[in-house]
Amino acid sequence: MQLKLVPGNSAGTVTAYYLSSTGSKWDEIDFEFLGNLSGDPYILHTNVFTQGMGNREQQFYLWFDPTLDFHTYSILWNPQLILFSVDGTPIREFKNEELRGVPFPKNQPMRIYSSIWNADNWATRGGLVKIDWSKSPFTASYRNFNDEACVVTPGRPSSCGNSAWLSEALDNHQRRQLKWVKKHYMVYNYCSDSKRSGFGFVFQIASPNPRYLVDFVLRCSIYNGGFSRDSYWGFYKNLYCGTEVLVQSHVLTGTQIAKSYDVVSFFPIPSTINQLYSSLYNSCLLANASNFHNDFDITWGGGRGQITSPGDVLTLSLDRASGSGFQSKKAYLFGRIDMQLKLVPRNSAGTVTAYYMSSEGPNHDEIDFEFLGNLTGEPYTLHTNVYTNGKGEREQQFRMWFDPTSDFHTYSILWTPRTILFLVDETPIREFKNMERIGVPFPKSQPMKIYSSLWNADEWATRGGLVKTDWSQAPFTASYRNFNVRPGILIQLDSSRDEKMKWVQKNHMIYNYCTDAKRFPHGFPPECAATTST
């Protein structure tokens, strides 16, 4: 396809031209052109998705002005490789590495798509430069489309036409061109981004056996280039998942590691990133088998907090004299925290069961679940909030679609550098995204411990304090079990979460600070305008 991109000040616009299949496990091959201010170059963004998984970005500047005239942007896709080319010059090759366990898009037919849209929340300098709407309309032009391909028509055999492209590969001249582009015009390569979470360059692992070293061997050839394929990353301490990272800074062979660190055994070399994640996750589950004696301290309540033998259930109680609470022994920086709770049954009006993460000090960060009790037969209110540097006021409240007192349910906090997700029984109810690019503080630098408490708040909790605690119902008891921590590297957000979250927010949300005009008469907080799922 020949494209002529938006001229002049195109900052904030994205022109996407790509191939994609449909469904939740789609394949996709992307060109995306990120606009910029007049005189500054576009960024050409490329990506490859297989079975719904992408995160394989490479970005380039072009060696010409793509707005002055038409240029040809080509995708060669055959069973051996995907090749991105600009005016016949290859800029990126993504090989079929299925023999090494790397998924490759080859089974799903794709249509060709293109769109031009406003992405000024992220596209130009991370969202710092916004669209200048005085320059609209923004127009991109297309001509001279051509396809040599296997055309898929329902009910008919696939027709491939001229099949020479099916075996096409780079020749020596094209390989020199590819190296030239990468050397002079590549501005980002996911395979050299060691700071990026979720890619497997830095892993955390725990072991219950003090003599057992888990050494995960990861060859970056899995990622189609970047680091030396003989580089190894190992972990030389027994660490609980999600708390600390120790990574060797030099290259060792497996034999050298074994001799140096008295290794008892190794995991096999992972053939796929999913196998690697699975190994990590299984080890973390083993290391983090829930035991409240090991993981938590009862911090107050004069005996009203109890851990049952052998440590699999914890209870908190409240009576007229006092409530009770506990906190984790460890602090965490990112990860997924799961806890099953069964709340105070029957007449719980006036009580609050708080389950949250928090750092320390006046400028603390905090991520909150609070369960506001109610009269018998009336629903609890699930109250959520996020604090950064001591400032909260980001409340959202929900009614639950089940009775949280009749059985245990799982309440999860998923916290990554990019998002905080609140989940109930795996159903997402709220997402608070990292929007530092528009000046919204986000908790990402202070480790947090896990806390819970059961206490009397009848001056405000139930109908604004109108309903008081009935002490004849005391003691009030909440129960906890099946605590689990998963490290941040294992976290992958399900692509279907948005639809589930929309359902919850449409049918069960009862308060959202982002729609409370009386509270914010001079305008809502900036994150409210940026997303509908804050």
mmCIF file of N, CA and C in Angstrom, residues 55 57 188 190 193-204 223 277 333-334 415-419 487-492:
data_model
loop_
_atom_site.group_PDB
_atom_site.id
_atom_site.type_symbol
_atom_site.label_atom_id
_atom_site.label_comp_id
_atom_site.label_asym_id
_atom_site.label_seq_id
_atom_site.Cartn_x
_atom_site.Cartn_y
_atom_site.Cartn_z
ATOM 1 N N ASN A 55 3.507 -7.259 22.380
ATOM 2 C CA ASN A 55 4.686 -6.825 23.142
ATOM 3 C C ASN A 55 5.995 -7.101 22.406
ATOM 4 N N GLU A 57 7.490 -4.803 20.087
ATOM 5 C CA GLU A 57 7.577 -3.536 19.383
ATOM 6 C C GLU A 57 8.997 -3.211 18.923
ATOM 7 N N TYR A 188 13.780 2.147 18.999
ATOM 8 C CA TYR A 188 13.381 1.291 20.116
ATOM 9 C C TYR A 188 13.319 -0.152 19.649
ATOM 10 N N TYR A 190 12.296 -3.901 21.563
ATOM 11 C CA TYR A 190 11.882 -4.598 22.781
ATOM 12 C C TYR A 190 12.923 -5.594 23.263
ATOM 13 N N ASP A 193 15.376 -3.925 25.753
ATOM 14 C CA ASP A 193 14.779 -3.147 26.846
ATOM 15 C C ASP A 193 14.788 -3.996 28.113
ATOM 16 N N SER A 194 15.901 -3.976 28.828
ATOM 17 C CA SER A 194 16.033 -4.807 30.022
ATOM 18 C C SER A 194 15.239 -4.272 31.200
ATOM 19 N N LYS A 195 14.797 -3.008 31.132
ATOM 20 C CA LYS A 195 14.039 -2.434 32.244
ATOM 21 C C LYS A 195 12.554 -2.745 32.159
ATOM 22 N N ARG A 196 12.134 -3.222 31.015
ATOM 23 C CA ARG A 196 10.702 -3.400 30.799
ATOM 24 C C ARG A 196 10.206 -4.643 31.513
ATOM 25 N N SER A 197 9.151 -4.497 32.306
ATOM 26 C CA SER A 197 8.628 -5.632 33.060
ATOM 27 C C SER A 197 7.849 -6.545 32.134
ATOM 28 N N GLY A 198 7.787 -7.827 32.524
ATOM 29 C CA GLY A 198 6.963 -8.775 31.796
ATOM 30 C C GLY A 198 7.650 -9.436 30.631
ATOM 31 N N PHE A 199 8.978 -9.166 30.433
ATOM 32 C CA PHE A 199 9.633 -9.761 29.286
ATOM 33 C C PHE A 199 10.547 -10.909 29.628
ATOM 34 N N GLY A 200 10.814 -11.140 30.886
ATOM 35 C CA GLY A 200 11.630 -12.277 31.219
ATOM 36 C C GLY A 200 13.109 -11.991 31.332
ATOM 37 N N PHE A 201 13.547 -10.729 31.197
ATOM 38 C CA PHE A 201 14.954 -10.444 31.377
ATOM 39 C C PHE A 201 15.316 -10.461 32.857
ATOM 40 N N VAL A 202 14.378 -10.110 33.713
ATOM 41 C CA VAL A 202 14.601 -10.134 35.157
ATOM 42 C C VAL A 202 13.485 -10.931 35.780
ATOM 43 N N PHE A 203 13.842 -11.994 36.492
ATOM 44 C CA PHE A 203 12.849 -12.837 37.123
ATOM 45 C C PHE A 203 13.109 -12.916 38.612
ATOM 46 N N GLN A 204 12.059 -13.189 39.367
ATOM 47 C CA GLN A 204 12.171 -13.388 40.797
ATOM 48 C C GLN A 204 11.605 -14.761 41.118
ATOM 49 N N TYR A 223 13.442 -14.368 21.753
ATOM 50 C CA TYR A 223 12.821 -13.084 21.437
ATOM 51 C C TYR A 223 13.234 -12.553 20.076
ATOM 52 N N TYR A 277 6.968 -18.981 32.242
ATOM 53 C CA TYR A 277 6.032 -18.418 33.198
ATOM 54 C C TYR A 277 5.417 -19.515 34.069
ATOM 55 N N LEU A 333 6.587 -4.718 46.344
ATOM 56 C CA LEU A 333 6.580 -3.672 45.333
ATOM 57 C C LEU A 333 6.144 -4.319 44.025
ATOM 58 N N PHE A 334 4.868 -4.164 43.707
ATOM 59 C CA PHE A 334 4.201 -4.749 42.548
ATOM 60 C C PHE A 334 3.913 -6.234 42.777
ATOM 61 N N TRP A 415 -1.206 -5.159 40.946
ATOM 62 C CA TRP A 415 -0.489 -3.879 40.968
ATOM 63 C C TRP A 415 0.777 -4.011 40.138
ATOM 64 N N THR A 416 0.827 -3.285 39.023
ATOM 65 C CA THR A 416 1.994 -3.263 38.152
ATOM 66 C C THR A 416 2.420 -1.808 37.956
ATOM 67 N N PRO A 417 3.564 -1.557 37.319
ATOM 68 C CA PRO A 417 3.939 -0.167 37.052
ATOM 69 C C PRO A 417 2.969 0.560 36.140
ATOM 70 N N ARG A 418 2.079 -0.176 35.492
ATOM 71 C CA ARG A 418 1.167 0.446 34.525
ATOM 72 C C ARG A 418 -0.264 0.565 35.013
ATOM 73 N N THR A 419 -0.652 -0.242 35.995
ATOM 74 C CA THR A 419 -2.064 -0.251 36.361
ATOM 75 C C THR A 419 -2.258 -0.844 37.739
ATOM 76 N N PRO A 487 4.335 -12.788 41.730
ATOM 77 C CA PRO A 487 5.208 -11.696 41.319
ATOM 78 C C PRO A 487 4.684 -10.990 40.089
ATOM 79 N N GLY A 488 5.078 -9.716 39.934
ATOM 80 C CA GLY A 488 4.573 -8.897 38.840
ATOM 81 C C GLY A 488 4.887 -9.426 37.469
ATOM 82 N N ILE A 489 5.984 -10.199 37.321
ATOM 83 C CA ILE A 489 6.351 -10.681 35.984
ATOM 84 C C ILE A 489 5.361 -11.684 35.447
ATOM 85 N N LEU A 490 4.545 -12.284 36.315
ATOM 86 C CA LEU A 490 3.615 -13.302 35.847
ATOM 87 C C LEU A 490 2.289 -12.718 35.427
ATOM 88 N N ILE A 491 2.122 -11.423 35.648
ATOM 89 C CA ILE A 491 0.812 -10.818 35.462
ATOM 90 C C ILE A 491 0.570 -10.525 33.988
ATOM 91 N N GLN A 492 -0.533 -11.016 33.486
ATOM 92 C CA GLN A 492 -0.983 -10.680 32.146
ATOM 93 C C GLN A 492 -2.468 -10.342 32.229
#
